[in-house]
Short mmCIF file of C-alpha atoms and ligand atoms in Angstrom, two decimals:
data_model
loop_
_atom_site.label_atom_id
_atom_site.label_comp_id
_atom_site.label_asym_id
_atom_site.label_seq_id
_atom_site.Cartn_x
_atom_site.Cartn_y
_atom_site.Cartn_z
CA UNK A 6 -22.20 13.05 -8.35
CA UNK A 7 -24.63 14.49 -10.71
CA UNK A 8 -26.38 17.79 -10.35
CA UNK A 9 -29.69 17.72 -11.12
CA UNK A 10 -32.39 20.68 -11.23
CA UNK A 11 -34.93 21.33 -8.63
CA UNK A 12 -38.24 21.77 -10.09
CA UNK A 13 -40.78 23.42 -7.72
CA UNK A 14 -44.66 22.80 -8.79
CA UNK A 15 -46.09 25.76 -6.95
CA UNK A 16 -44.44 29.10 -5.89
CA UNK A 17 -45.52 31.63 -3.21
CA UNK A 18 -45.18 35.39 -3.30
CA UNK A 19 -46.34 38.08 -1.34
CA UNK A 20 -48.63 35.68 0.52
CA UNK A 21 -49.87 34.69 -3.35
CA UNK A 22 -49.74 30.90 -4.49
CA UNK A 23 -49.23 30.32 -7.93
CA UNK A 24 -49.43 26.44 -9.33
CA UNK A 25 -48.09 24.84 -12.60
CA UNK A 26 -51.04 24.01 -14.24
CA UNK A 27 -50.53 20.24 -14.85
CA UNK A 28 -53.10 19.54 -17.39
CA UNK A 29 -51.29 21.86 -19.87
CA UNK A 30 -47.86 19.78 -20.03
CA UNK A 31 -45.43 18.77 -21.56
CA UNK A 32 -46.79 21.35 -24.52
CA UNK A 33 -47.12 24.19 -22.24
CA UNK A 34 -45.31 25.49 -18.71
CA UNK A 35 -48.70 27.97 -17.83
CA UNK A 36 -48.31 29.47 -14.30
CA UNK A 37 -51.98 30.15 -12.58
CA UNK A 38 -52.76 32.35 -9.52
CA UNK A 39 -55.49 30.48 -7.46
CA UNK A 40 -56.23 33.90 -5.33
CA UNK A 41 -59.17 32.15 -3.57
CA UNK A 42 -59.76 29.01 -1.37
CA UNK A 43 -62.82 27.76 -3.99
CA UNK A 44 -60.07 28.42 -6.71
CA UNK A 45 -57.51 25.97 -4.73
CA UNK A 46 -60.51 23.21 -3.99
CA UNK A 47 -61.29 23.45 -8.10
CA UNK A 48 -57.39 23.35 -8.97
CA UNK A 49 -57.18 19.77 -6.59
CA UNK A 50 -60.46 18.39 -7.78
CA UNK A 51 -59.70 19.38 -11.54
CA UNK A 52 -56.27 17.75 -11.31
CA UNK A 53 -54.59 21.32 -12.25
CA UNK A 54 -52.29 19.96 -9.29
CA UNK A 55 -51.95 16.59 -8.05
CA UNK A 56 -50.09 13.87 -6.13
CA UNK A 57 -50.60 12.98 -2.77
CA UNK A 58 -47.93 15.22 -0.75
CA UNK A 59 -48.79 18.25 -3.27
CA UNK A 60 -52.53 17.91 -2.69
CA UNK A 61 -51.65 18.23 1.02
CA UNK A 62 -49.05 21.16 0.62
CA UNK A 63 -51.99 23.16 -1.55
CA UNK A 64 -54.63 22.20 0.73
CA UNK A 65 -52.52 24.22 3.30
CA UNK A 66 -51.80 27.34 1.51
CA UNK A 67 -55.73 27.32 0.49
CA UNK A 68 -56.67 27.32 4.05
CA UNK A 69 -54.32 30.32 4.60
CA UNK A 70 -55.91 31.76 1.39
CA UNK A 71 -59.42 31.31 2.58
CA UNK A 72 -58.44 33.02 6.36
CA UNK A 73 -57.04 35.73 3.98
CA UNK A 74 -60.51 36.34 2.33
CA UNK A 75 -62.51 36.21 5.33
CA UNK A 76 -60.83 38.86 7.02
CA UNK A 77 -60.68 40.85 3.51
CA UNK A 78 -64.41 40.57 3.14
CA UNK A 79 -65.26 41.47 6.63
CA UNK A 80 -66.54 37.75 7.18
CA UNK A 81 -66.47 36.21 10.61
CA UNK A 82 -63.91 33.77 11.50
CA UNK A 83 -66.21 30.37 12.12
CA UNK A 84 -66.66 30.60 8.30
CA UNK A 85 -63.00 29.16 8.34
CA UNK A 86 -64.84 25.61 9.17
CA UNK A 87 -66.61 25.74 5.59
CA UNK A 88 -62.80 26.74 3.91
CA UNK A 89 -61.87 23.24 5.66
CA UNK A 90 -64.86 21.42 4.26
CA UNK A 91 -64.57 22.49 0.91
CA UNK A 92 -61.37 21.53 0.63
CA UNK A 93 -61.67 18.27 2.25
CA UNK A 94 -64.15 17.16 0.13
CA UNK A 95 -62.05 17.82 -3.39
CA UNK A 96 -60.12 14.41 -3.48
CA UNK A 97 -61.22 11.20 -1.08
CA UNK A 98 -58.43 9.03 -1.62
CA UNK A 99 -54.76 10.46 -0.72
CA UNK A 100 -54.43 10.75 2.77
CA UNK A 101 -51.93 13.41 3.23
CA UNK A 102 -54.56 16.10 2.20
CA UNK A 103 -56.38 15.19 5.26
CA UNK A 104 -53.15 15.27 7.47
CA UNK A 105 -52.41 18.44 6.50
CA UNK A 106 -55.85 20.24 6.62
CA UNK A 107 -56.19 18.93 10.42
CA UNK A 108 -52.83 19.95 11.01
CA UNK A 109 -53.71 23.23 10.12
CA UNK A 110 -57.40 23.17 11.85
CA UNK A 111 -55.79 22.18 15.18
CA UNK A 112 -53.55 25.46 14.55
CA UNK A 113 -56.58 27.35 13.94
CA UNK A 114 -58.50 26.20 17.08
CA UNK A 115 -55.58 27.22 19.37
CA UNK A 116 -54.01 30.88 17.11
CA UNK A 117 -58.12 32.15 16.74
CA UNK A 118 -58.53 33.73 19.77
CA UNK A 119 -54.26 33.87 20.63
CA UNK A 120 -53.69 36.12 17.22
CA UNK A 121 -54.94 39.34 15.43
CA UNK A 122 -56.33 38.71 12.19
CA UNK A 123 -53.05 40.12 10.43
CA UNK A 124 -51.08 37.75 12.09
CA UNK A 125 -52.76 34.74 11.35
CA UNK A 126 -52.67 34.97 7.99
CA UNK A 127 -49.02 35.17 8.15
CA UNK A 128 -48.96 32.27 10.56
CA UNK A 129 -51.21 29.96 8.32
CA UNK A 130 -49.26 30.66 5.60
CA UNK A 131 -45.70 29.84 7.19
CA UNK A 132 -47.48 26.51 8.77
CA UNK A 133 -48.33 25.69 4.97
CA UNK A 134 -44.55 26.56 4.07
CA UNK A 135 -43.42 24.25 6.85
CA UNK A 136 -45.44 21.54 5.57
CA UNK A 137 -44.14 22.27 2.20
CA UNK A 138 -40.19 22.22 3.32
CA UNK A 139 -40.77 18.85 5.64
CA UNK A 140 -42.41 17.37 2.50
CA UNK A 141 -39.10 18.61 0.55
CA UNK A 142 -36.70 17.27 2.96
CA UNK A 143 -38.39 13.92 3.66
CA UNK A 144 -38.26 13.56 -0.14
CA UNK A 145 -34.19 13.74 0.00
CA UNK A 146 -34.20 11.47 2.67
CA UNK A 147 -36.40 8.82 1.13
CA UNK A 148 -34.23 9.24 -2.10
CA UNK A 149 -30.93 8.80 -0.22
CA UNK A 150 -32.31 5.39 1.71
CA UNK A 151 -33.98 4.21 -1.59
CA UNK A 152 -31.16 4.39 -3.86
CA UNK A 153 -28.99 1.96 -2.03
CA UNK A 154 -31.58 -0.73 -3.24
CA UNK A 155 -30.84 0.47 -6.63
CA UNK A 156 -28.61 -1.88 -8.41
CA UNK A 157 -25.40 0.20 -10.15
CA UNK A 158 -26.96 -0.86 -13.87
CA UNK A 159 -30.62 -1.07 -13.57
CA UNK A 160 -33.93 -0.69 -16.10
CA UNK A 161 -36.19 0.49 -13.32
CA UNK A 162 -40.73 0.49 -14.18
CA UNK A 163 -42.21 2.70 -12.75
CA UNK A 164 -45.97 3.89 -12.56
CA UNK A 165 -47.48 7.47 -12.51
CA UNK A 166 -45.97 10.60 -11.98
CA UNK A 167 -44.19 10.60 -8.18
CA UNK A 168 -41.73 13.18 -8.80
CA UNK A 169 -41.25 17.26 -8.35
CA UNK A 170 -44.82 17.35 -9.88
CA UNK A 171 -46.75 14.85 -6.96
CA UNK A 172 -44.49 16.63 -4.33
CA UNK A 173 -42.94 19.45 -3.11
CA UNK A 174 -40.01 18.65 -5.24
CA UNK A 175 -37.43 15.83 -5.81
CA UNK A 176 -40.58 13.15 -5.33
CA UNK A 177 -40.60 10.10 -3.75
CA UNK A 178 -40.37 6.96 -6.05
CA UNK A 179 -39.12 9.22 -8.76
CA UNK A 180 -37.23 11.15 -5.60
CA UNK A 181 -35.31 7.71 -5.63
CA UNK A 182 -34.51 7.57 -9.15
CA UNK A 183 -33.07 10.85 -9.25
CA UNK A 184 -31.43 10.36 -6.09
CA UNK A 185 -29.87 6.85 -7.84
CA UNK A 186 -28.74 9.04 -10.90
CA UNK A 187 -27.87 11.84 -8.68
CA UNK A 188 -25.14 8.97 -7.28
CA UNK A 189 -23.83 8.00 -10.59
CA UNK A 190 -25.84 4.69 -11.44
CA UNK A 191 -26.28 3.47 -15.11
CA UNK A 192 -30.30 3.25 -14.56
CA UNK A 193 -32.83 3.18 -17.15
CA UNK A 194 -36.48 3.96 -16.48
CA UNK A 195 -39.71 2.27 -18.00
CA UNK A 196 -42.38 4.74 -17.50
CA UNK A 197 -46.14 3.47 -18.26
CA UNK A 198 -47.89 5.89 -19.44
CA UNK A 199 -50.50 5.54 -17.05
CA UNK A 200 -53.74 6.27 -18.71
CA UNK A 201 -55.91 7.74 -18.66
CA UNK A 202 -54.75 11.42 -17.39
CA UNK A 203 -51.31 10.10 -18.60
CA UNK A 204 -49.49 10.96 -15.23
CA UNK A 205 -46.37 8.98 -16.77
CA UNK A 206 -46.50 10.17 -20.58
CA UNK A 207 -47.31 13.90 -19.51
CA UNK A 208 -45.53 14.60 -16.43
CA UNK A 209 -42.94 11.95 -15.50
CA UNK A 210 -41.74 11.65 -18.82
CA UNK A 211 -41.23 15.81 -19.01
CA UNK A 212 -39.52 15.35 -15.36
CA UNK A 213 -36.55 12.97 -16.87
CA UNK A 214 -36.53 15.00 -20.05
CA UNK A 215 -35.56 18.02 -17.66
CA UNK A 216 -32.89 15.86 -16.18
CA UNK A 217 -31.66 14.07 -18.55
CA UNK A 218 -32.47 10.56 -17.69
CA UNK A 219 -32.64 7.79 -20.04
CA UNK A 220 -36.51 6.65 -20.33
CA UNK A 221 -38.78 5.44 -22.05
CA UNK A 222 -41.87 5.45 -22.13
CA UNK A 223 -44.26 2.40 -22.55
CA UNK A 224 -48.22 1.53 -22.82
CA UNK A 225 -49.54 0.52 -19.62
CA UNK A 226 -50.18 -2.68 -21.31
CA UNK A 227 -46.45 -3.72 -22.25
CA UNK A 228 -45.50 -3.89 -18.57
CA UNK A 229 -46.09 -7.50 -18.69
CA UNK A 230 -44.77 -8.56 -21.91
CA UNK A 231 -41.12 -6.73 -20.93
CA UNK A 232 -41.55 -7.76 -17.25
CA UNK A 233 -41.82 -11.52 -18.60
CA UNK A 234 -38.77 -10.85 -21.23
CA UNK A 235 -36.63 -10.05 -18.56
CA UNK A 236 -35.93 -6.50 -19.05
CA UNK A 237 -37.08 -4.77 -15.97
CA UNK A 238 -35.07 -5.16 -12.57
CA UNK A 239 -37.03 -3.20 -10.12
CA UNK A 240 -40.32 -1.83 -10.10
CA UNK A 241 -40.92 1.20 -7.73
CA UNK A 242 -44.10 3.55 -7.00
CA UNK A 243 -45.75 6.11 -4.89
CA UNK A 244 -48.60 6.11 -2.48
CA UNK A 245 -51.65 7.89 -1.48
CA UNK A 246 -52.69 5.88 1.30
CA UNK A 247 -50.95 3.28 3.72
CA UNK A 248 -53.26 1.76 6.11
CA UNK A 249 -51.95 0.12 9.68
CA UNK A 250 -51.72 -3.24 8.16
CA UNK A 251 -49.29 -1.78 4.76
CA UNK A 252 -51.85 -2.22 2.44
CA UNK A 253 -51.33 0.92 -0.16
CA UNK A 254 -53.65 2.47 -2.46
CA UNK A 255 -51.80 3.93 -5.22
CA UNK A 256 -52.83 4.99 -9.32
CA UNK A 257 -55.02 1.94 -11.25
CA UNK A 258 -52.68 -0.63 -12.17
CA UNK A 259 -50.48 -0.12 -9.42
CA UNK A 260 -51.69 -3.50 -8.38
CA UNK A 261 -51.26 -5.66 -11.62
CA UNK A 262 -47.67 -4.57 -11.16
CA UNK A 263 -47.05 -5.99 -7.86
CA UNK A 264 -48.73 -9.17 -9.10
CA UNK A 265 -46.43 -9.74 -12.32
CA UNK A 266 -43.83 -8.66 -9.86
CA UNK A 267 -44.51 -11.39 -7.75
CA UNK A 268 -44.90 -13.80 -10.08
CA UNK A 269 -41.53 -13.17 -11.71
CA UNK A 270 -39.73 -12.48 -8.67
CA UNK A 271 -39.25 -8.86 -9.23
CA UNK A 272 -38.66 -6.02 -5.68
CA UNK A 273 -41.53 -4.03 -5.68
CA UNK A 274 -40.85 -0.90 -3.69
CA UNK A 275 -43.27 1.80 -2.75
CA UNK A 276 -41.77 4.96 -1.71
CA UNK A 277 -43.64 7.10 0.38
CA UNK A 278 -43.06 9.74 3.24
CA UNK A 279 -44.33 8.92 6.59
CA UNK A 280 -47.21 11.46 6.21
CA UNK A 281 -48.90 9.20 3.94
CA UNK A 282 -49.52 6.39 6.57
CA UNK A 283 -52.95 6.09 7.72
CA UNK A 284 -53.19 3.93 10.84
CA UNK A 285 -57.17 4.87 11.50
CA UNK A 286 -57.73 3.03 8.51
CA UNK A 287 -57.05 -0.90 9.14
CA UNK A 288 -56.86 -2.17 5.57
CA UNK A 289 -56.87 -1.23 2.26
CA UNK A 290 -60.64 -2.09 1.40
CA UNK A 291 -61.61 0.54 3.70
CA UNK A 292 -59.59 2.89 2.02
CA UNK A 293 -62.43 5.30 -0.10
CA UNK A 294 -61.44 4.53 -3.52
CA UNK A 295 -62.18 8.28 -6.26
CA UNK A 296 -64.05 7.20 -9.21
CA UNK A 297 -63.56 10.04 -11.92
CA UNK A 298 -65.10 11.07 -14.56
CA UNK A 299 -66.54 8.51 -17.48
CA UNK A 300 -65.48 11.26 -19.99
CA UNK A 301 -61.56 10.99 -18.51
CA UNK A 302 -61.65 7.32 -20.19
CA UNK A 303 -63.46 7.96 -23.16
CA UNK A 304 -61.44 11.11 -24.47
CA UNK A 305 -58.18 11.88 -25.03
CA UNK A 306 -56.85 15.29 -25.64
CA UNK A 307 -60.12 16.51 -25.67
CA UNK A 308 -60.95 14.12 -28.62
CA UNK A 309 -63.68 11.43 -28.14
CA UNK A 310 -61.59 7.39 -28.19
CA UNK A 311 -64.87 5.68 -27.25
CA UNK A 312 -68.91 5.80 -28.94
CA UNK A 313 -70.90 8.71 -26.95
CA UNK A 314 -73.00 5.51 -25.79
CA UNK A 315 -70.58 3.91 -23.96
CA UNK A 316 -70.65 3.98 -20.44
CA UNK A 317 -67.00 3.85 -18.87
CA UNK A 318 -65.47 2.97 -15.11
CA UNK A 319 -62.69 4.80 -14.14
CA UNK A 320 -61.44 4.50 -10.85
CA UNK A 321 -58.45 6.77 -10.06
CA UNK A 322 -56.82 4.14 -7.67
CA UNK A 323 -56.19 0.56 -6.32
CA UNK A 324 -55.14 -1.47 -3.37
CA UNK A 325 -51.61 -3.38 -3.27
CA UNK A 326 -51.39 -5.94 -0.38
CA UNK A 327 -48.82 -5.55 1.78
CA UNK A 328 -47.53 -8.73 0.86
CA UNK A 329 -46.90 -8.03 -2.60
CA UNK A 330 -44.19 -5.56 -1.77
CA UNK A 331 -40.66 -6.01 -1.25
CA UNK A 332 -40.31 -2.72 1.41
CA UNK A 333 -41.64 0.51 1.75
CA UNK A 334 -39.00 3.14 1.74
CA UNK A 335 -39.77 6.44 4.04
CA UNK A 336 -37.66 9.29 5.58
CA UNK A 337 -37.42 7.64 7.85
CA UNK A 338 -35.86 4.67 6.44
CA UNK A 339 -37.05 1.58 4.82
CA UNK A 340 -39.86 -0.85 6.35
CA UNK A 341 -38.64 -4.53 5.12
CA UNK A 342 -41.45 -6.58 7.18
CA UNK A 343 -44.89 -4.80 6.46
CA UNK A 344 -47.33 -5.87 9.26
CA UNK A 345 -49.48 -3.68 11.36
CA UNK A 346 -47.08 -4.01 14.63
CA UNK A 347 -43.76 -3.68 12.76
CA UNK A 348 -45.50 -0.27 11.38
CA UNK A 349 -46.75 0.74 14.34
CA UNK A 350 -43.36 0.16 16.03
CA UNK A 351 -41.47 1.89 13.01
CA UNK A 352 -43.59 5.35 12.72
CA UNK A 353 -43.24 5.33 16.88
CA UNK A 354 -39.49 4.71 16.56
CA UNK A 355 -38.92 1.74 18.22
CA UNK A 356 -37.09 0.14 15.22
CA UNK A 357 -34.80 1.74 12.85
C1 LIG B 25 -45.93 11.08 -4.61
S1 LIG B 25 -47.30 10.09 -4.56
C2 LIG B 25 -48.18 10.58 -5.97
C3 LIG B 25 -49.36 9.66 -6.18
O1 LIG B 25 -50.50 10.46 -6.49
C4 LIG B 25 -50.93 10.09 -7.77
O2 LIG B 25 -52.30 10.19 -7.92
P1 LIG B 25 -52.95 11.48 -8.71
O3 LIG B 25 -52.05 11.78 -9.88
O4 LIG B 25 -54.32 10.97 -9.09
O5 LIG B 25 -53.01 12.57 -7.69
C5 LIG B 25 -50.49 8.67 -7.91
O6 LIG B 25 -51.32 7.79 -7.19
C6 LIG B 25 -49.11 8.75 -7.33
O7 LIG B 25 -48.55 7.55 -6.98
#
């Protein structure tokens, strides 16, 4: 077995969250102290943090931060109801923010009039750190059911960043990459670079740098030309949304993958914990798709790639039928046939 490290993207100290601040890497590791809950809905919507699970884990800890500040500024509690608005409306897209803001809500509605003011500040923030652990643990668990599909030599593609930096820690598709090198397998991974915030070349890349897997890194655009030469044996990504019927929506181009997948016979996994499914929504058109920033597409660095006149598109996410993947891999364990009843009958238990 291999030890690897166990990078943490957020920290919390004497009822204090501090965040890595994602935009600045690889060139800089800058720690920030969001010490309010409009400072945590401007670190999600800014990208300073990011990832599906994270977004959810921060959303948490902001609502705790926010009860923190009423009760410091004398404010009355059913202000708490614009803390959960403001930080539902930073991100449409990933699901698990929304699963863990009305986890926390319904905690609020029952603890308002059951605790003193002191104590529920310490109880939101411990309900944030449970979210945070079950996000950790369900990350091991999806790494040690994914890497059994992991061949014992493999060049693995995969897309974004879905490791320590998306998560609580480990990650989920990259969870299962370090949980295959963790194991002792000869595996190589492709990493697009995923533009345009560059989740792969900025933060996925820095992850296996700090572990000291073999990558490389590749331009979005040469998925297809290795994929057709041959050279890539599984393809695996995250998810921010799985609706009843498996659709997923993950990062833009996460579906051009699964089609050159499909067409040269490729698994295409998505690895995702069970907090992620969405079985309100029925299928992935409904899912509410973020469009960014123009300005994300036509700079780089900070340095203009495009003419000022250009307009630019730049939606943050698409939609991967369910039956362009192979299996979706949870804590769980892994979903094989992807249809709204075998889901149903998965999350509920019924199968294993
Ligand atoms: C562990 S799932 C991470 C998921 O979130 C990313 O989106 P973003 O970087 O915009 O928050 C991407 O879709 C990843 O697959």
């Amino acid at each position: 077995m291999r030890k690897l490290k166990d990078i943490r993207p957020i920290k919390v100290e004497n009822y204090k969250l501090y965040v890595l601040n994602q935009l600045k890497l690889p060139l800089e590791e800058e720690w920030l102290e969001l010490s309010t809950y409009e400072d945590v809905a401007k670190a999600i919507k800014d990208m300073i943090v990011r990832g599906a699970p994270l977004i959810g884990i921060v959303g948490a800890y902001g609502f705790a931060i926010g009860v923190k500040q009423l009760i410091k500024e004398g404010k009355p509690l059913e202000n708490a109801k614009k803390v959960l608005k403001t930080l539902k409306n930073t991100r449409p897209t990933a699901v698990n923010l929304f699963w863990a803001l009305d986890r926390i809500w319904k905690k609020f509605e029952k603890w308002k009039n059951e605790k003193t003011k002191e104590e529920l500040v310490k109880a939101f923030f411990k309900e944030a750190n449970k979210i945070d652990l079950e996000d950790y643990h369900a990350n091991k668990s999806i790494g040690g059911y994914g890497q059994v599909l992991i061949p014992k030599k493999a060049n693995i593609l995969t897309h974004c960043n879905t490791g320590a930096l998306a998560t609580s820690g480990w990650g989920t598709a990259l969870g299962v990459i370090r949980s295959a090198y963790e194991e002792g397998k000869d595996i190589t991974v492709y990493v697009d670079e995923t533009r345009p915030y560059l989740q792969g070349a900025r933060l996925t890349a820095w992850e296996l740098v700090q572990e000291g897997i073999p990558h490389y890194l590749i331009t979005d655009n040469s998925a297809g030309f290795l994929i057709s030469k041959g050279l890539i044996d599984v393809i695996i990504v995250g998810a921010d949304r799985i609706t009843a019927n498996g659709d997923v929506a993950n990062k833009i181009g996460t579906f051009t993958l699964s089609v050159l997948a499909k067409e040269y016979n490729i698994p295409f996994y998505v690895a995702a914990p069970t907090t992620t499914f969405d079985l309100e929504t029925e299928k992935g058109e409904d899912i509410p798709i973020e469009e960014r920033n123009e300005n994300e597409v036509k700079k780089c660095g900070g340095c203009a790639i495009a003419p000022i006149e250009t307009k630019a598109l730049n939606y943050s996410f698409d939609i991967t039928p369910a039956e362009n993947i192979t299996a979706i891999i949870t804590e769980k364990g892994i979903i094989n046939e992807i249809n709204k009843e075998n889901i149903k009958k998965f999350l509920k238990g019924d199968i294993k």
